[in-house]
Short mmCIF file of C-alpha atoms in Angstrom, two decimals:
data_model
loop_
_atom_site.label_atom_id
_atom_site.label_comp_id
_atom_site.label_asym_id
_atom_site.label_seq_id
_atom_site.Cartn_x
_atom_site.Cartn_y
_atom_site.Cartn_z
CA MET A 432 61.43 102.15 98.43
CA ARG A 433 58.54 104.93 98.77
CA PRO A 434 61.58 107.92 99.14
CA LEU A 435 59.59 109.51 101.62
CA LEU A 436 60.54 106.74 103.83
CA ASN A 437 63.77 106.62 103.05
CA PHE A 438 65.57 106.64 106.50
CA ASN A 439 69.30 105.56 104.69
CA ASN A 440 72.16 106.34 106.68
CA LYS A 441 70.33 108.52 109.41
CA ASN A 442 71.34 108.09 113.19
CA ILE A 443 68.47 107.21 114.34
CA ILE A 444 68.48 106.93 118.92
CA VAL A 445 65.87 104.86 120.32
CA ALA A 446 65.66 104.95 123.77
CA GLY A 447 64.28 101.50 125.19
CA VAL A 448 63.95 98.47 123.41
CA GLY A 449 61.40 96.50 124.74
CA GLY A 450 58.62 95.47 122.90
CA ILE A 451 57.53 98.68 121.05
CA GLY A 452 60.93 100.06 120.71
CA GLN A 453 62.75 96.99 119.27
CA ALA A 454 59.82 96.49 116.84
CA THR A 455 60.80 100.08 115.87
CA VAL A 456 64.67 99.48 116.09
CA LEU A 457 64.14 96.47 113.49
CA GLU A 458 61.47 98.68 111.39
CA LEU A 459 64.11 101.49 110.88
CA ALA A 460 66.93 99.56 110.61
CA SER A 461 65.39 97.86 107.48
CA MET A 462 64.80 101.43 105.76
CA GLY A 463 68.71 101.81 105.55
CA ALA A 464 68.72 103.54 109.28
CA ASN A 465 71.84 103.41 111.61
CA ILE A 466 70.79 102.21 115.14
CA ILE A 467 71.61 103.79 118.41
CA MET A 468 70.00 102.22 120.70
CA ILE A 469 69.90 102.47 124.58
CA ASP A 470 68.16 100.70 127.63
CA ALA A 471 69.13 99.84 130.99
CA ASN A 472 68.81 95.97 130.29
CA GLU A 473 72.05 94.87 128.51
CA GLN A 474 70.47 91.73 127.47
CA ALA A 475 67.11 93.62 125.67
CA LEU A 476 70.37 95.12 124.22
CA ASN A 477 72.06 92.29 122.98
CA GLU A 478 69.17 90.76 121.97
CA THR A 479 68.23 93.74 119.70
CA ILE A 480 70.86 94.19 117.92
CA PHE A 481 71.35 90.23 117.45
CA LYS A 482 68.12 90.35 115.57
CA LEU A 483 69.92 93.12 113.65
CA GLY A 484 72.76 91.65 112.08
CA GLN A 485 74.80 93.54 109.92
CA GLY A 486 74.63 97.52 109.56
CA LYS A 487 76.20 100.35 111.83
CA HIS A 488 74.31 99.75 114.77
CA SER A 489 75.67 100.45 118.37
CA THR A 490 74.04 99.82 121.80
CA HIS A 491 74.38 101.99 124.91
CA ILE A 492 73.38 101.10 128.48
CA CYS A 493 71.59 103.70 130.61
CA ASP A 494 69.36 103.68 134.18
CA PHE A 495 66.58 106.48 132.82
CA SER A 496 65.83 106.45 136.43
CA LYS A 497 69.04 108.26 136.74
CA VAL A 498 68.41 112.03 134.52
CA ASP A 499 71.57 113.20 135.57
CA THR A 500 73.74 110.00 133.70
CA ILE A 501 72.09 111.41 129.89
CA GLU A 502 74.08 114.20 129.11
CA PRO A 503 77.57 112.76 128.73
CA LEU A 504 75.70 109.83 127.21
CA ILE A 505 74.49 111.98 124.42
CA LYS A 506 77.57 113.97 124.25
CA ASN A 507 79.53 110.34 123.87
CA ILE A 508 77.38 109.00 121.13
CA VAL A 509 77.39 112.32 118.82
CA LYS A 510 81.54 111.90 119.43
CA GLU A 511 80.86 108.35 117.79
CA SER A 512 77.98 108.47 115.44
CA GLY A 513 77.84 111.98 114.68
CA ALA A 514 74.91 114.62 114.63
CA ILE A 515 71.20 112.57 115.55
CA ASP A 516 68.46 112.44 112.51
CA ALA A 517 65.60 111.42 114.56
CA PHE A 518 65.01 110.37 118.44
CA VAL A 519 62.08 107.71 119.35
CA TYR A 520 61.73 107.60 123.46
CA CYS A 521 60.12 104.22 124.21
CA VAL A 522 60.74 104.14 127.68
CA GLY A 523 58.84 103.83 130.08
CA ILE A 524 57.70 101.35 133.62
CA GLY A 525 53.83 101.08 133.72
CA ALA A 526 53.80 101.26 137.52
CA VAL A 527 50.23 100.27 138.80
CA ARG A 528 49.56 101.11 142.48
CA PRO A 529 46.42 102.46 144.76
CA LEU A 530 47.09 106.57 145.97
CA LYS A 531 47.12 105.42 149.60
CA LEU A 532 50.58 103.70 148.58
CA SER A 533 51.98 105.89 145.78
CA LYS A 534 54.40 108.02 148.16
CA TYR A 535 56.64 110.92 146.23
CA GLU A 536 59.58 108.96 146.10
CA PHE A 537 57.50 106.67 143.86
CA MET A 538 56.09 109.33 141.81
CA ARG A 539 59.06 110.69 141.24
CA THR A 540 60.85 107.43 139.84
CA VAL A 541 57.93 106.87 137.34
CA MET A 542 58.24 110.49 136.54
CA ASP A 543 61.92 110.28 135.77
CA ILE A 544 61.78 107.21 134.12
CA ASN A 545 58.66 108.29 131.73
CA PHE A 546 58.94 111.97 131.56
CA PHE A 547 62.05 113.73 133.17
CA SER A 548 64.77 111.53 131.33
CA PHE A 549 63.08 112.12 127.83
CA ILE A 550 62.62 115.78 128.03
CA GLU A 551 66.61 115.42 128.94
CA MET A 552 67.16 113.32 125.90
CA ILE A 553 65.50 115.91 123.85
CA ARG A 554 67.41 118.83 125.39
CA CYS A 555 70.91 117.74 125.22
CA ILE A 556 69.88 116.08 121.25
CA SER A 557 68.90 119.98 120.48
CA LEU A 558 72.30 121.31 121.56
CA LYS A 559 74.23 123.10 118.63
CA GLY A 560 76.14 119.75 116.81
CA ASN A 561 74.16 117.20 118.52
CA TYR A 562 71.54 117.18 115.65
CA ASN A 563 71.06 117.91 112.27
CA PRO A 564 70.12 121.22 111.26
CA LYS A 565 68.49 120.60 107.81
CA GLU A 566 65.70 118.13 109.92
CA THR A 567 65.44 116.36 112.84
CA ASN A 568 62.92 114.06 113.94
CA ILE A 569 61.47 113.58 117.53
CA VAL A 570 58.71 110.85 118.90
CA GLY A 571 57.65 109.92 122.35
CA ILE A 572 55.78 106.70 123.27
CA SER A 573 52.71 108.40 125.06
CA ALA A 574 50.03 106.27 126.24
CA ILE A 575 46.25 107.19 126.02
CA GLY A 576 46.06 106.73 129.58
CA ALA A 577 46.63 110.13 129.68
CA PHE A 578 43.53 111.01 128.21
CA LEU A 579 41.81 108.68 130.41
CA GLY A 580 40.35 108.26 134.31
CA ASN A 581 42.19 104.82 135.23
CA SER A 582 42.28 104.06 138.78
CA THR A 583 45.45 103.06 140.15
CA LYS A 584 47.37 104.92 137.71
CA THR A 585 47.86 108.25 138.28
CA ALA A 586 51.54 108.17 138.19
CA TYR A 587 51.51 106.62 134.80
CA CYS A 588 48.77 108.71 133.20
CA ALA A 589 50.39 111.58 134.68
CA SER A 590 53.55 111.05 132.83
CA LYS A 591 52.21 110.49 129.98
CA GLY A 592 50.17 113.40 129.90
CA ALA A 593 53.07 115.62 130.62
CA MET A 594 54.46 114.60 128.14
CA ASN A 595 52.13 115.17 125.21
CA ALA A 596 51.64 118.78 127.14
CA ALA A 597 55.80 119.05 126.76
CA VAL A 598 55.55 118.26 123.42
CA ARG A 599 53.34 120.75 122.48
CA CYS A 600 55.57 123.73 124.03
CA LEU A 601 58.64 121.82 122.37
CA ALA A 602 57.56 122.16 118.74
CA LYS A 603 56.94 125.82 119.20
CA GLU A 604 60.30 126.07 120.68
CA LEU A 605 62.36 123.75 118.63
CA ALA A 606 60.72 124.74 115.25
CA PRO A 607 63.77 127.22 114.32
CA LYS A 608 65.95 124.85 114.82
CA ASN A 609 63.95 122.63 112.08
CA ILE A 610 63.47 119.78 114.75
CA ARG A 611 59.41 118.05 114.37
CA ILE A 612 58.24 116.42 117.93
CA ASN A 613 55.86 114.90 118.72
CA THR A 614 54.31 111.82 120.41
CA VAL A 615 52.25 108.12 119.31
CA ALA A 616 49.59 107.19 122.51
CA PRO A 617 49.09 103.58 122.23
CA GLY A 618 45.69 101.66 123.40
CA VAL A 619 46.27 98.28 125.40
CA THR A 620 49.23 96.73 123.08
CA ASP A 621 50.75 92.97 122.98
CA THR A 622 53.96 93.97 124.54
CA PRO A 623 55.90 92.42 128.29
CA MET A 624 55.17 95.71 129.87
CA ALA A 625 51.22 94.96 129.18
CA ARG A 626 51.54 91.63 130.24
CA ALA A 627 53.36 92.29 132.96
CA SER A 628 50.30 94.99 134.18
CA GLU A 629 47.77 91.90 133.18
CA ASP A 630 49.63 89.50 136.02
CA TYR A 631 47.69 91.67 138.29
CA GLY A 632 44.81 89.66 139.24
CA SER A 633 43.00 92.37 140.62
CA GLU A 634 43.47 94.31 137.50
CA SER A 635 41.71 91.52 135.10
CA GLU A 636 38.16 92.89 134.97
CA GLU A 637 39.32 95.54 134.24
CA TYR A 638 41.49 94.76 131.44
CA LYS A 639 38.65 92.68 130.00
CA SER A 640 36.58 95.57 130.09
CA ILE A 641 39.02 98.12 128.27
CA LEU A 642 39.47 95.38 125.72
CA GLN A 643 35.97 95.44 124.96
CA ARG A 644 36.08 99.11 124.46
CA GLN A 645 38.90 98.85 122.48
CA TYR A 646 36.97 97.89 119.48
CA LEU A 647 39.51 96.82 116.71
CA GLY A 648 41.65 94.63 118.84
CA ILE A 649 45.12 94.60 121.12
CA CYS A 650 47.20 96.63 119.25
CA SER A 651 50.79 94.75 118.16
CA PRO A 652 53.93 95.97 118.22
CA ASN A 653 53.92 96.77 114.43
CA ASP A 654 51.11 99.07 114.70
CA ILE A 655 52.66 101.68 116.70
CA THR A 656 55.48 101.28 114.61
CA ASN A 657 54.05 102.54 111.54
CA ALA A 658 53.17 105.58 113.55
CA VAL A 659 56.48 106.17 114.51
CA VAL A 660 57.96 105.93 111.26
CA PHE A 661 55.25 108.03 109.30
CA LEU A 662 56.16 110.83 112.29
CA LEU A 663 59.84 110.63 111.77
CA SER A 664 59.60 110.59 107.87
CA ASN A 665 59.16 113.46 105.30
CA MET A 666 55.11 112.29 105.32
CA SER A 667 54.22 114.60 108.24
CA ASN A 668 56.21 117.29 107.32
CA LYS A 669 53.41 119.75 108.61
CA ILE A 670 52.92 117.97 111.80
CA THR A 671 54.38 118.56 115.63
CA GLY A 672 53.29 119.46 118.14
CA SER A 673 50.80 116.21 117.99
CA CYS A 674 49.48 113.50 120.04
CA LEU A 675 48.68 110.60 117.38
CA SER A 676 46.22 107.81 119.28
CA VAL A 677 46.86 104.31 117.96
CA ASP A 678 44.12 102.70 120.19
CA GLY A 679 41.89 100.55 118.40
CA GLY A 680 39.05 103.29 118.78
CA LYS A 681 39.20 103.26 122.05
CA LEU A 682 39.50 106.48 122.83
CA SER A 683 35.93 106.52 120.54
CA SER A 684 34.07 104.40 122.33
CA MET B 651 59.80 90.65 161.75
CA THR B 652 56.79 88.93 163.94
CA ASN B 653 53.65 88.06 162.97
CA GLU B 654 52.24 90.41 165.13
CA GLU B 655 54.41 93.46 163.27
CA LYS B 656 53.34 91.19 160.12
CA ILE B 657 49.61 91.37 160.55
CA ALA B 658 50.52 95.15 162.04
CA ILE B 659 51.48 96.08 158.32
CA LEU B 660 48.46 94.55 156.77
CA GLU B 661 45.82 95.83 159.36
CA GLU B 662 47.48 99.39 158.26
CA MET B 663 47.09 98.43 154.76
CA LEU B 664 43.41 97.64 154.93
CA GLU B 665 42.49 100.93 156.65
CA LEU B 666 41.68 98.60 160.12
CA GLU B 667 41.90 98.93 163.64
CA ASN B 668 44.93 97.83 165.48
CA GLY B 669 43.59 94.05 166.79
CA THR B 670 40.81 93.26 164.16
CA LEU B 671 42.97 90.58 162.33
CA SER B 672 44.70 87.13 163.64
CA GLU B 673 46.14 84.62 161.58
CA ALA B 674 43.04 82.87 161.57
CA THR B 675 40.96 85.67 159.98
CA GLU B 676 39.63 84.56 156.79
CA LEU B 677 40.22 87.11 153.58
CA LEU B 678 36.91 86.52 152.39
CA ALA B 679 35.72 88.20 155.89
CA ILE B 680 37.30 90.99 155.39
CA GLU B 681 35.50 93.25 153.74
CA GLU B 682 38.05 95.71 153.33
CA TYR B 683 40.17 92.94 151.44
CA ASP B 684 38.93 94.09 147.85
CA SER B 685 40.41 94.14 144.35
CA MET B 686 42.45 97.44 145.50
CA ALA B 687 43.58 95.81 148.77
CA LYS B 688 44.86 92.95 146.23
CA LEU B 689 47.00 95.93 144.38
CA SER B 690 48.19 97.15 147.72
CA LEU B 691 49.18 93.55 148.93
CA ILE B 692 51.23 92.63 145.72
CA VAL B 693 53.17 96.29 146.36
CA THR B 694 53.40 95.64 149.84
CA SER B 695 54.64 92.30 149.55
CA ASP B 696 57.40 93.33 146.87
CA GLU B 697 58.46 96.53 148.81
CA GLU B 698 58.70 95.08 152.73
CA PHE B 699 59.68 91.77 152.27
CA GLY B 700 60.96 92.05 148.48
CA LYS B 701 58.91 88.98 147.42
CA LYS B 702 57.12 89.35 143.99
CA LEU B 703 53.44 87.52 144.39
CA SER B 704 50.91 86.94 141.34
CA GLY B 705 47.09 87.01 140.68
CA GLU B 706 46.94 83.92 140.63
CA GLN B 707 48.82 83.19 144.04
CA ILE B 708 46.52 85.72 145.83
CA ARG B 709 44.04 83.42 144.69
CA THR B 710 45.40 81.15 146.87
CA PHE B 711 45.40 82.62 149.69
CA LYS B 712 42.59 81.73 152.67
CA THR B 713 43.60 83.35 155.68
CA VAL B 714 45.32 85.80 157.12
CA GLY B 715 47.73 82.86 157.63
CA ASP B 716 48.93 82.68 154.31
CA ILE B 717 49.58 85.71 153.90
CA LEU B 718 51.96 85.98 156.92
CA SER B 719 53.28 82.67 155.58
CA PHE B 720 54.13 84.03 152.31
CA TRP B 721 55.83 86.67 153.55
CA GLY B 722 58.08 84.63 155.19
#
């Protein structure tokens, strides 16, 4: 194992254990990390920890639409597992709806889950005693939708753009604490969320044209995980406040 | 909910004047029934009637009445 990719006994929180999250959990655990998994879906947590087998891993249920439940959760996690070395936020809802049905309550729910809970997690983890003062790394899963105009995806794309903008600010603010923070922006990735989106019949034509533009093909969850692992590792020591696109070339087409 | 009330929801969704639609209206004859409207139909079915609607099911709808029946 390359020493720069050593996560032995690192406490890593992975929030969201769906497609990309689960692939990230499995990869980091295979490199020796202790994984603290958080998800709203108990079944997804059980399935993931079952796949992990042995190891110092734990699961916690959290409804990310309830931002105020995060602070006590992080306190508990730190009490149980010790300071956090890394955090990956893979939580997100891929809400698709026309503007006329995108009322405030809907917009706020998407922002709560995709953005505000991300920031709240970082706020709580970056409190003294909760993170490793020598080195802590954070990665959020954004989306290339943050850079594109996607009809009917206003809430989703705005939430992902907000992540990228916030990360640039937080990188500066948290650098004195030796915390690096970045985002990864996946293109179309083969996950349950993408398949649900494709099921919207009216989306199909648009979906096909997106795939044409993603000329290296659909990403697998592991393609995204590789970028996450890189950003969590010492190989990216001088990278912070950035957004790494893993989009099969889509942004360049 | 009566069929009249359901039709009113559809008319509002499609931004049509009240009284434009009837159960017999064929969906293909409604200019406003485009891909965006179908997406609105998915959201409305879920939020107002608690029914999940797939793209495949939408393709089976021929008339306004088919949508009303799906809403139940």
